[in-house]
PDB file of C-alpha atoms in Angstrom:
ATOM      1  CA  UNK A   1       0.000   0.000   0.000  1.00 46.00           C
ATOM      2  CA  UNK A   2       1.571   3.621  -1.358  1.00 48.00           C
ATOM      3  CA  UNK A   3       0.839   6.659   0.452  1.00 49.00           C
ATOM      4  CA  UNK A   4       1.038   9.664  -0.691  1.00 49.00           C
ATOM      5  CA  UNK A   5       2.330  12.680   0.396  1.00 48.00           C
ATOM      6  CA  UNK A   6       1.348  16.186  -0.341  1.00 48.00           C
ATOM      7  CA  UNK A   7       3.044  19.766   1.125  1.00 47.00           C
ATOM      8  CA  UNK A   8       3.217  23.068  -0.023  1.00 49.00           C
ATOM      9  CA  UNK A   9       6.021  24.315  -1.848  1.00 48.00           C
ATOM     10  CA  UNK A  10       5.851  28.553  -2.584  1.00 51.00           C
ATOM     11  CA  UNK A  11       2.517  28.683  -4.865  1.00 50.00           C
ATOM     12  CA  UNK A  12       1.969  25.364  -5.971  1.00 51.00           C
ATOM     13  CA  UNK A  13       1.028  22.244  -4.081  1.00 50.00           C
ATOM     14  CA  UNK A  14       3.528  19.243  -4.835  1.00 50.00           C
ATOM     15  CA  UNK A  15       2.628  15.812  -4.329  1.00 52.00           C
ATOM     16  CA  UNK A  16       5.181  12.742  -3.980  1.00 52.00           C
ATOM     17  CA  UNK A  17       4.330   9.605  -3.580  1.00 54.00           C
ATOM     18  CA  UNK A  18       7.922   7.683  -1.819  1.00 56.00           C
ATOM     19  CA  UNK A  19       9.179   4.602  -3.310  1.00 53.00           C
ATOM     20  CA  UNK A  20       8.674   1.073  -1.755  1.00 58.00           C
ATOM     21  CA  UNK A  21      12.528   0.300  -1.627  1.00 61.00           C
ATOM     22  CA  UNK A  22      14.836   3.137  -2.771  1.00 61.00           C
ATOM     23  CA  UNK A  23      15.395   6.383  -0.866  1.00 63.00           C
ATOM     24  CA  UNK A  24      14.170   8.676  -3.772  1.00 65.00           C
ATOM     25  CA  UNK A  25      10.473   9.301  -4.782  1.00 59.00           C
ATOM     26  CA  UNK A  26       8.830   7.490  -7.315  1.00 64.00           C
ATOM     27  CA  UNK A  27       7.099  10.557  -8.869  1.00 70.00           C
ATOM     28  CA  UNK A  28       6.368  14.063  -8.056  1.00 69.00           C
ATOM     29  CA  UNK A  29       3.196  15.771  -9.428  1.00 74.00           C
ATOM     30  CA  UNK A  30       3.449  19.536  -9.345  1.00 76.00           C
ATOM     31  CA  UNK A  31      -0.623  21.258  -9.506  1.00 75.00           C
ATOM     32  CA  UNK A  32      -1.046  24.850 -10.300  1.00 73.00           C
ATOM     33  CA  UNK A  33      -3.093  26.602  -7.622  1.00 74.00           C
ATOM     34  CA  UNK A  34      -5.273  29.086  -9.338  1.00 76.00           C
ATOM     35  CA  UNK A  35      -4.792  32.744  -7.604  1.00 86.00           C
ATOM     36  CA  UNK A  36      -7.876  34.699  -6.573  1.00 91.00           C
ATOM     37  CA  UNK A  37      -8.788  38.241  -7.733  1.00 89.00           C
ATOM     38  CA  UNK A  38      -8.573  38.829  -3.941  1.00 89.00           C
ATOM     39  CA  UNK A  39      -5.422  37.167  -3.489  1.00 91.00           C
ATOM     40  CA  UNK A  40      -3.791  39.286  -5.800  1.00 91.00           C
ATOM     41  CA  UNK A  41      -4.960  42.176  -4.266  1.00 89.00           C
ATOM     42  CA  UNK A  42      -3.601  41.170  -1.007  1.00 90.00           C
ATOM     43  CA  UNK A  43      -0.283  40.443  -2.431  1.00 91.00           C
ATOM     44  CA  UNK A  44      -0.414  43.871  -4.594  1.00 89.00           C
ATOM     45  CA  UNK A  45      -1.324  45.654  -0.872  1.00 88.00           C
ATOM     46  CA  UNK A  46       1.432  44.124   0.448  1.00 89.00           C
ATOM     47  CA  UNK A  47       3.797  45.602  -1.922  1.00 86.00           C
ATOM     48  CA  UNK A  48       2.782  48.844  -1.571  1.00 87.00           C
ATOM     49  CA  UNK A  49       2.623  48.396   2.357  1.00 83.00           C
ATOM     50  CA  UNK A  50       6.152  47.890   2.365  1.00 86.00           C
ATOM     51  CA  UNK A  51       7.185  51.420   0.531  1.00 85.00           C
ATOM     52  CA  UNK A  52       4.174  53.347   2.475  1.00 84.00           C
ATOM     53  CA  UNK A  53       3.367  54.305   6.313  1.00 84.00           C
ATOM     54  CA  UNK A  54       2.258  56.441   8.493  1.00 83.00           C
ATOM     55  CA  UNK A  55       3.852  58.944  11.310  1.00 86.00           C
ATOM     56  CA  UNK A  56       2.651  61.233  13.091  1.00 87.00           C
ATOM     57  CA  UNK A  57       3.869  63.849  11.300  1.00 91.00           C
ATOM     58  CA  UNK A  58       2.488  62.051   8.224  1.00 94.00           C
ATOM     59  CA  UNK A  59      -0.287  59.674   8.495  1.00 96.00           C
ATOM     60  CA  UNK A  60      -1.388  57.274   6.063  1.00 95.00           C
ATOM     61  CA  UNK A  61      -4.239  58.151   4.111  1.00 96.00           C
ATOM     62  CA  UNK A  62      -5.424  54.453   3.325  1.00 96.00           C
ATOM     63  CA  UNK A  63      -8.279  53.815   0.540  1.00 97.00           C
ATOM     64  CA  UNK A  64     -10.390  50.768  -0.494  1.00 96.00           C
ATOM     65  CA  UNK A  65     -12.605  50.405  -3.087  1.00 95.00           C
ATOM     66  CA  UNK A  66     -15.748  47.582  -3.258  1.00 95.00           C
ATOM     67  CA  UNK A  67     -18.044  46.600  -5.945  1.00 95.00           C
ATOM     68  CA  UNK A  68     -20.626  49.617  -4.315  1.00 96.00           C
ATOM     69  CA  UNK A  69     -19.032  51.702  -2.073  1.00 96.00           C
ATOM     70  CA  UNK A  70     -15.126  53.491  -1.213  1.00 96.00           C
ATOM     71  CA  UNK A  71     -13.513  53.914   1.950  1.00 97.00           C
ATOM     72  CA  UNK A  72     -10.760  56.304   3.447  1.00 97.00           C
ATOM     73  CA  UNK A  73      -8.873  56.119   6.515  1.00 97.00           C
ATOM     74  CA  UNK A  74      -5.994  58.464   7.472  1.00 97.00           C
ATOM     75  CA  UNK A  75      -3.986  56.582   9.934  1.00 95.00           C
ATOM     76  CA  UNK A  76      -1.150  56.495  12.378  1.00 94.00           C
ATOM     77  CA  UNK A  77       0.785  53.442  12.285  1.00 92.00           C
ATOM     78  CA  UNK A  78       2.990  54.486  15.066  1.00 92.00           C
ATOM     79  CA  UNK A  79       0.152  54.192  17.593  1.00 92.00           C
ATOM     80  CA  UNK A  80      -1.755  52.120  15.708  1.00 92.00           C
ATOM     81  CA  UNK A  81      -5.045  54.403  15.493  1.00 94.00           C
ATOM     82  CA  UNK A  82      -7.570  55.449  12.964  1.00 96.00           C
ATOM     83  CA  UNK A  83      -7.610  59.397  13.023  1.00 96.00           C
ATOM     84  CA  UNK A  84      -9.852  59.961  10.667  1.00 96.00           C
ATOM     85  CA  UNK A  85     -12.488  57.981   8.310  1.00 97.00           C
ATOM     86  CA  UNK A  86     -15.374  58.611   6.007  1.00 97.00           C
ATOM     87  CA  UNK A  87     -16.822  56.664   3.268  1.00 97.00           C
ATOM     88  CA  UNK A  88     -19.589  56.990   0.790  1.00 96.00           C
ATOM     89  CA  UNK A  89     -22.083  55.165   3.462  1.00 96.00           C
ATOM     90  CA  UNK A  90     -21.436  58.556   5.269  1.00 96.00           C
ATOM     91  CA  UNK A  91     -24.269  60.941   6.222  1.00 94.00           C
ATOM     92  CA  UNK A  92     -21.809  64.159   4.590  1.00 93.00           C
ATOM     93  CA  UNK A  93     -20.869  62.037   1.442  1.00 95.00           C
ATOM     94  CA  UNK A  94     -24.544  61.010   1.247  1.00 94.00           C
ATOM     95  CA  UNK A  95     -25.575  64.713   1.259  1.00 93.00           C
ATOM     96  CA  UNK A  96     -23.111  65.683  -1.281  1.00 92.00           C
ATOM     97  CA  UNK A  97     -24.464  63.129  -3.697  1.00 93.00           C
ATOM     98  CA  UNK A  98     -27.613  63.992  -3.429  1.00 90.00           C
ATOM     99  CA  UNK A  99     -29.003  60.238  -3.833  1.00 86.00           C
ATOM    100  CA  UNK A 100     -26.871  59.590  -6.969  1.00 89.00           C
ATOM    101  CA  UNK A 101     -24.726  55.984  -6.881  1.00 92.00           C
ATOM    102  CA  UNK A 102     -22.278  55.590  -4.848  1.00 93.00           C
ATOM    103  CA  UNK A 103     -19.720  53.388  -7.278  1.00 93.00           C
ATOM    104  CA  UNK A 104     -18.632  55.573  -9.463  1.00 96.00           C
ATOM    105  CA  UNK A 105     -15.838  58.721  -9.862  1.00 96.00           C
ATOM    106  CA  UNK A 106     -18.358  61.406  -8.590  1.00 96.00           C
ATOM    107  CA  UNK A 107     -18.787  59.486  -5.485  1.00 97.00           C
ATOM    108  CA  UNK A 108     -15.348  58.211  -4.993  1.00 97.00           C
ATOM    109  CA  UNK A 109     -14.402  62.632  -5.369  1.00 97.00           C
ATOM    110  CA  UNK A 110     -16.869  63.349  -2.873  1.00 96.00           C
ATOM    111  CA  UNK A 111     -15.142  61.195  -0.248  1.00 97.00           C
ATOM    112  CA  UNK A 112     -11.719  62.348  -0.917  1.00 97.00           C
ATOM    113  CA  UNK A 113     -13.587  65.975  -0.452  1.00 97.00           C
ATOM    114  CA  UNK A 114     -14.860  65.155   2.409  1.00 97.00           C
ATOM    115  CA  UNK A 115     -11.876  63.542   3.680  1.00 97.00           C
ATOM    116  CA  UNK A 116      -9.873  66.514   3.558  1.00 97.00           C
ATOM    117  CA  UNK A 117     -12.333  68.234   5.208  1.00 96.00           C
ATOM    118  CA  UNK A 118     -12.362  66.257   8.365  1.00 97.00           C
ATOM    119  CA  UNK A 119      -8.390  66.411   7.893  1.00 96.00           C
ATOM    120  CA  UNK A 120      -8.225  70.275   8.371  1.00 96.00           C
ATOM    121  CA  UNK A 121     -10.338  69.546  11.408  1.00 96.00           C
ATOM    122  CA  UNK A 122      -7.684  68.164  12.685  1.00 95.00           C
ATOM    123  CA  UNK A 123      -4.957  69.916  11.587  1.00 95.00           C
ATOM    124  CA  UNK A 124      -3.607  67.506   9.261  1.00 95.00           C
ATOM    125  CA  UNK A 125      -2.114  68.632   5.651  1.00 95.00           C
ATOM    126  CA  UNK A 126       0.490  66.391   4.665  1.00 95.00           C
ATOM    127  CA  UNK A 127      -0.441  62.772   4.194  1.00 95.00           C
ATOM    128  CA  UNK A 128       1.212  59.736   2.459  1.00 95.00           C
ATOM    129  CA  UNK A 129      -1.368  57.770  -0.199  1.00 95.00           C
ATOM    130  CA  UNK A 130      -2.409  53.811   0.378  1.00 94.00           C
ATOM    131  CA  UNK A 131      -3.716  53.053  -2.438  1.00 93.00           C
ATOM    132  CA  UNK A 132      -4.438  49.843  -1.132  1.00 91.00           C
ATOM    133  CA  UNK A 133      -3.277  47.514  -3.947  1.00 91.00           C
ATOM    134  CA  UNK A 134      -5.889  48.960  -6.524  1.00 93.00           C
ATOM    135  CA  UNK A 135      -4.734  50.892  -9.659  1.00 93.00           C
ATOM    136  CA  UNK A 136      -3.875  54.452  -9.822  1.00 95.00           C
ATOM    137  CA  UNK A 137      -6.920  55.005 -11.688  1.00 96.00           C
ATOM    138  CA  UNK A 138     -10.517  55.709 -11.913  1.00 96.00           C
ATOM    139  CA  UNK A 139     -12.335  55.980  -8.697  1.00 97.00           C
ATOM    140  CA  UNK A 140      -8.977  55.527  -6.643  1.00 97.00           C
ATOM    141  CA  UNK A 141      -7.514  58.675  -8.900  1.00 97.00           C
ATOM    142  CA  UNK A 142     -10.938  60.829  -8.325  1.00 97.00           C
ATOM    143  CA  UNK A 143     -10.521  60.352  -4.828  1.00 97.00           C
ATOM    144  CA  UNK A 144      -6.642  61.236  -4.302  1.00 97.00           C
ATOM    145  CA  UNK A 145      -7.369  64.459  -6.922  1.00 97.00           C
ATOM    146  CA  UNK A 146     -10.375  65.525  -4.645  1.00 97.00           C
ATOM    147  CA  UNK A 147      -8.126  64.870  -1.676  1.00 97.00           C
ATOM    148  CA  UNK A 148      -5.444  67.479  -3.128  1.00 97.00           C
ATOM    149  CA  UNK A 149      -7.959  70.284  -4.146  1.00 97.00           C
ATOM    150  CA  UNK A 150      -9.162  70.062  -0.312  1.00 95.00           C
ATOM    151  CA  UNK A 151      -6.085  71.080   1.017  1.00 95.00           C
ATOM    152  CA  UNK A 152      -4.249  67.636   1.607  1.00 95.00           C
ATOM    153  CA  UNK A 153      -0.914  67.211   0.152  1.00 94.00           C
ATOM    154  CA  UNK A 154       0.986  63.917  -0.509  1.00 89.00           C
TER     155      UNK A 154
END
């Protein structure tokens, strides 16, 4: 009776199955695992993670972007804190819509507006972007050009 033996090796799962008498295996079967949209995302994050974070002096203003709705966070990774957030589920981003949808470059500029906003509040100006692991582009863009004509520089 063979077992078999299976262990993962970087991205892709190898399978050996040992040999009855000698020391080396008899085959090894190497099977592609498939990555995710979201696991490429997580990886892309983690690139930019490793260039980008926050003081003090310079928080992190951190965005993410879902099928309906976008998020920003300005945070300070030295004491670990959100100190400020709004998104487009936000009473003030709400209001600035005015009931229109909430996935598309309109919205995604209203946050970023309001986002500064709630940054001058608290006397913050300079801020490093997280753009999360999305593209430079679109809704992501709209929101970091918003972001600058409120008074936030990165």
């Amino acid at each position: 009776m063979m077992m078999t033996k299976a262990f993962l090796v970087g991205q892709a799962v190898v399978a050996s199955t040992p040999a009855t008498r000698g020391s080396r295996p008899q085959s090894v079967n190497v099977v592609a695992v498939s990555s995710t949209r979201r696991s490429q995302l997580a990886k892309r994050h983690k690139r930019v993670r490793n260039s980008v974070e926050g003081s003090t002096e310079r928080p992190r203003l951190a965005v993410f972007r879902s099928n309906n709705h976008m998020y920003a966070q300005v945070i300070d990774d030295t004491a670990g804190s959100t100190l400020v957030a709004t998104s487009t589920l936000s009473a003030s981003v709400k209001e600035k819509l005015g009931g229109k949808g909430t996935n598309n470059a309109e919205a995604a500029a209203a946050v970023g507006s309001v986002i500064a906003e709630l940054c001058k509040e608290k006397k913050i100006e300079k801020v490093c972007f997280d753009r999360g692991g999305f593209q430079y582009h679109g809704r992501v863009q709209a929101l970091a050009d918003a972001a600058r004509e409120g008074g936030l520089s990165f």
